[in-house]
Amino acid sequence: MIPPDAMADADVSVKPSKMKDEFKNKLLDKVKSMSAAQSTASIQSKGSMHSKISVASKESSASKSYTLERDHKKKTVILEKTGYLSKLGGRVKTWKKQWFMIKNGELLYYKTQNDRRPAGRITLDSQCAVSKAANATTFQVESKTKKRTYYLAGDTEQVAEEWVKAIQDVLKRTTSRVIFEQTNNKAVLKGWLTKVKHGHTRKCWCVLSGKNFIYYRNQNDRVPIGTINMKSARVEEIAEAQDSDDELLDDAPPPPSSSSSDKKQKQYTVAIHVEDQGTTYLLINTREDKETWLYHLTMTSGGGVGASGTQFEQLISKLMEVDGDPSCALWKHPLLLHSRESISEPLTTLPMEHQQFEAVRLFKSCQLFMSVLVDRAGIDYHVVLAQNALQLCLAHPELQSELYCQLIKQTTRHLSPPKSGVQNLFLCASHSWFLCDSAQANSPTSTATLNGNDKLNPASFVFLQGYMLLAMCIALFLPKPHRILWYLKMHLQRHADSRTELGKYAMFCQRALERCERNGGREAKPSRMEALSIITRNPYQTSLPCSIPVHFLNGAYQVVGFDGSTSVEEFVCTLNHEVALRDARCSGFALFTDDPAGKDIEHCLQSQVKICDVISAWEQTWKEKQCGKVEHSKVVRLTYKNRFYFKSQSKAEGDMERLLLCHQVGLQIADDRFPLSYEMALELVALMVQIEHGDYRPGSTHSSGGTATPPSQLVAHSIERFMPKRYRTPQQQQQTEQKALTATVQKMWESKLHGKSQPDCVRCFLTAARKWPFLGARLYQVKVSGPSWGLGSTRSR
């Protein structure tokens, strides 16, 4: 086919695509040397604005003819192929030779070449298909729209092949145009992936829309390289990528973030198995992208479970086949609804006998947690039950999906039987008949169905406490099988409702699930603080259900909120925003915890660790050191202070950052870590008094910690905190020399620092401290690693 811009107005030139240079030159020479008698008769159009150029061959009546028609009103019409074919009659089964033309996505046929009105037309769209048997001159075009099959034949097998290919190209173009419009509006997922098939590797722009996986050479292409129907596909993750010859397309641009180092990094592989098309492998660079693509591909393909798995898993697969249709009667299957009785076998596939035993025990633990009403006086009963159940799942990951299925089942109500329009259905279970409403599917948490069937449903607090346990579970881990994850999302979506208490918990669980998908799972069971926050407070009221104070070295503290998926990095970012501090990478500040064993050391927290894991591990270690003694008032103490001092970043310091650094340096001075003279030490102590209490007011008291304190006591307290140890007076000389020292500092405070603001005093303090070249230096105790360097010497690092 010649593109519309292949010919100019003045100079007729033909530039058919996909032709070699030699053939193109011969065709150009042939067109230029062709006379009017040897070419074709001119075709007169109705308007004088049109001109047609036709290249035809006289040797065969079925030969193809490329024709371009140009309208000066900027309307372009492409005639993709013309020629004679034999057509089998519809009523009278005889073969007749007719003139065929592909134009504007239609296959037109005329009685003769000179006819202006077609005898019939076939629309080449997604409802049309063309097929041809091997080594045959005949082929057929099936139109589902007209419910008719057209039988056509060429003079030779080659002619028939050319027509079949031309029709297939038009079908591909029209079908891809519809797919492209759908992908722009309903694309579930899109991005650059590496596709491997038959040993060949391509970097493609991939789009997942509806039940189709579509891949293009470039991001802005309209015609895809190919599509995969995911409805009959099976998706799985494999350990290693398949071998390939790395033949990348020359015209396929890499994704914007790609670089030469991307080829060296680890890649994850997802396989798409299609029975008729073979296996296609997708190479994905990051774990997050792999999880996202794997989840959506699995959901699009229907989970790939089929008739395998337990009855519970088969019901989920059937729900996935109908995309979780709310009106589907499967949602009312008794196996998916709350049960007062315990289960006798697991809901999911567990191969080991001890796993099946633990699954049944786990269901009983869930029933105990839900059936006993929460009492604040005995709330530790529910805290311990939740911690033990979740710790069991952390220790045995194969039970995690089982716990989710149990909690979803136990938090799903039996809906009230409808008054009319009911029918008996038999669904999946071998002997399970039940009633369902075929006319309307009500929301499980709507006001009309909230009470449900009182004979089958327990009290409302049972479902509420089930959602509490589900909320704690979502923050720790997510089910590995994607069909269970899909079922969890559908369960929360069906029950989310801001008008009811259960609906609010479901909405909170939705937010927690999104956070866990983004930040990953946890390593430790919920702490008592976290469990109490979920049980005693409605987490829907705030996006951050937990909170804890963070202490600063100046004696102040800031309460910071967090959830079960908050990392230390996110926690520190929130803290910096609250107290107007720079990013930790610029300021050098870090978060520390005290030692749960009571040692005089602090532990610096890594940025990727979850803050809830830190609290849980601290709490567990503290309980072990207490030998069973429980003191609920004891909690972890978080401190935010400078860890690394960057001299090059000091010019961008803020007032709050300087103030905290000033107090930290003051404490280091008190520990004799600075080489100060006695006079300099007195001046720095006086500066600290001015920073903390402001101007000296003679004959009055200062407010300190909510109480009125005389100035002399404030000065004595600052000397005790910030004066170097070597300059402090011993206990036996405290009465005499301490008064003299206090009077000296008080005089400096009164005479030299009156009227100076806090930022000015902080600046003066840090200017004096920064004159020492080792400000911010740290000494660490290390062990010798490997053989020593040199005779009789050790190497430390």
Tab-separated table of N, CA and C in Angstrom, residues 312 334-335 337-348 350 355-367 402-403 405-407 409-410:
chain	number	residue	atom	x	y	z
A	312	PHE	N	-13.378	-23.554	48.772
A	312	PHE	CA	-13.327	-22.112	49.020
A	312	PHE	C	-12.552	-21.411	47.906
A	334	PRO	N	-22.927	-20.234	51.460
A	334	PRO	CA	-22.708	-20.372	52.914
A	334	PRO	C	-21.242	-20.519	53.299
A	335	LEU	N	-20.435	-21.096	52.420
A	335	LEU	CA	-19.025	-21.289	52.752
A	335	LEU	C	-18.280	-19.963	52.846
A	337	LEU	N	-19.660	-17.161	54.041
A	337	LEU	CA	-20.300	-16.317	55.049
A	337	LEU	C	-19.900	-16.754	56.458
A	338	HIS	N	-20.240	-15.911	57.419
A	338	HIS	CA	-19.886	-16.136	58.828
A	338	HIS	C	-20.433	-17.472	59.316
A	339	SER	N	-19.635	-18.120	60.147
A	339	SER	CA	-20.034	-19.412	60.689
A	339	SER	C	-19.876	-19.395	62.204
A	340	ARG	N	-20.915	-19.834	62.891
A	340	ARG	CA	-20.828	-19.946	64.349
A	340	ARG	C	-20.011	-21.168	64.762
A	341	GLU	N	-20.012	-22.182	63.907
A	341	GLU	CA	-19.290	-23.402	64.204
A	341	GLU	C	-17.855	-23.302	63.706
A	342	SER	N	-16.980	-24.084	64.319
A	342	SER	CA	-15.589	-24.103	63.888
A	342	SER	C	-15.443	-24.927	62.613
A	343	ILE	N	-14.379	-24.700	61.894
A	343	ILE	CA	-14.127	-25.452	60.663
A	343	ILE	C	-13.409	-26.757	61.003
A	344	SER	N	-13.609	-27.767	60.169
A	344	SER	CA	-12.968	-29.065	60.378
A	344	SER	C	-11.755	-29.261	59.485
A	345	GLU	N	-11.599	-28.395	58.462
A	345	GLU	CA	-10.469	-28.469	57.546
A	345	GLU	C	-10.134	-27.062	57.067
A	346	PRO	N	-8.922	-26.843	56.589
A	346	PRO	CA	-8.531	-25.492	56.175
A	346	PRO	C	-9.354	-25.002	54.980
A	347	LEU	N	-9.444	-23.692	54.849
A	347	LEU	CA	-10.133	-23.089	53.715
A	347	LEU	C	-9.248	-23.050	52.477
A	348	THR	N	-7.935	-23.077	52.656
A	348	THR	CA	-6.995	-23.028	51.545
A	348	THR	C	-6.196	-24.322	51.494
A	350	LEU	N	-3.327	-26.612	52.032
A	350	LEU	CA	-2.165	-26.772	52.906
A	350	LEU	C	-1.739	-28.234	52.838
A	355	GLN	N	0.297	-28.317	59.314
A	355	GLN	CA	-0.222	-27.019	58.869
A	355	GLN	C	-1.745	-27.002	58.923
A	356	GLN	N	-2.371	-28.089	58.513
A	356	GLN	CA	-3.823	-28.172	58.580
A	356	GLN	C	-4.307	-28.105	60.026
A	357	PHE	N	-3.574	-28.739	60.923
A	357	PHE	CA	-3.939	-28.691	62.351
A	357	PHE	C	-3.828	-27.264	62.889
A	358	GLU	N	-2.748	-26.572	62.542
A	358	GLU	CA	-2.576	-25.192	63.000
A	358	GLU	C	-3.639	-24.271	62.394
A	359	ALA	N	-4.080	-24.553	61.166
A	359	ALA	CA	-5.116	-23.725	60.540
A	359	ALA	C	-6.436	-23.817	61.302
A	360	VAL	N	-6.792	-25.023	61.744
A	360	VAL	CA	-8.026	-25.194	62.520
A	360	VAL	C	-7.904	-24.481	63.866
A	361	ARG	N	-6.736	-24.569	64.514
A	361	ARG	CA	-6.518	-23.852	65.771
A	361	ARG	C	-6.560	-22.345	65.557
A	362	LEU	N	-6.043	-21.900	64.429
A	362	LEU	CA	-6.059	-20.476	64.132
A	362	LEU	C	-7.484	-19.953	64.005
A	363	PHE	N	-8.363	-20.747	63.417
A	363	PHE	CA	-9.761	-20.340	63.294
A	363	PHE	C	-10.409	-20.219	64.665
A	364	LYS	N	-10.083	-21.110	65.574
A	364	LYS	CA	-10.628	-21.025	66.932
A	364	LYS	C	-10.122	-19.778	67.650
A	365	SER	N	-8.853	-19.400	67.407
A	365	SER	CA	-8.322	-18.179	68.015
A	365	SER	C	-9.067	-16.957	67.500
A	366	CYS	N	-9.382	-16.955	66.219
A	366	CYS	CA	-10.151	-15.841	65.653
A	366	CYS	C	-11.546	-15.782	66.265
A	367	GLN	N	-12.170	-16.933	66.468
A	367	GLN	CA	-13.493	-16.954	67.090
A	367	GLN	C	-13.441	-16.428	68.522
A	402	GLU	N	-4.402	-18.403	54.704
A	402	GLU	CA	-5.469	-19.076	55.449
A	402	GLU	C	-6.113	-18.119	56.455
A	403	LEU	N	-5.296	-17.342	57.156
A	403	LEU	CA	-5.843	-16.392	58.128
A	403	LEU	C	-6.711	-15.344	57.435
A	405	CYS	N	-8.427	-15.673	54.628
A	405	CYS	CA	-9.693	-16.285	54.222
A	405	CYS	C	-10.620	-16.474	55.423
A	406	GLN	N	-10.064	-16.857	56.562
A	406	GLN	CA	-10.880	-17.029	57.757
A	406	GLN	C	-11.481	-15.702	58.222
A	407	LEU	N	-10.662	-14.641	58.217
A	407	LEU	CA	-11.167	-13.343	58.673
A	407	LEU	C	-12.192	-12.773	57.704
A	409	LYS	N	-14.176	-14.520	55.807
A	409	LYS	CA	-15.381	-15.328	56.017
A	409	LYS	C	-16.119	-14.881	57.277
A	410	GLN	N	-15.399	-14.673	58.370
A	410	GLN	CA	-16.037	-14.363	59.642
A	410	GLN	C	-16.500	-12.916	59.746
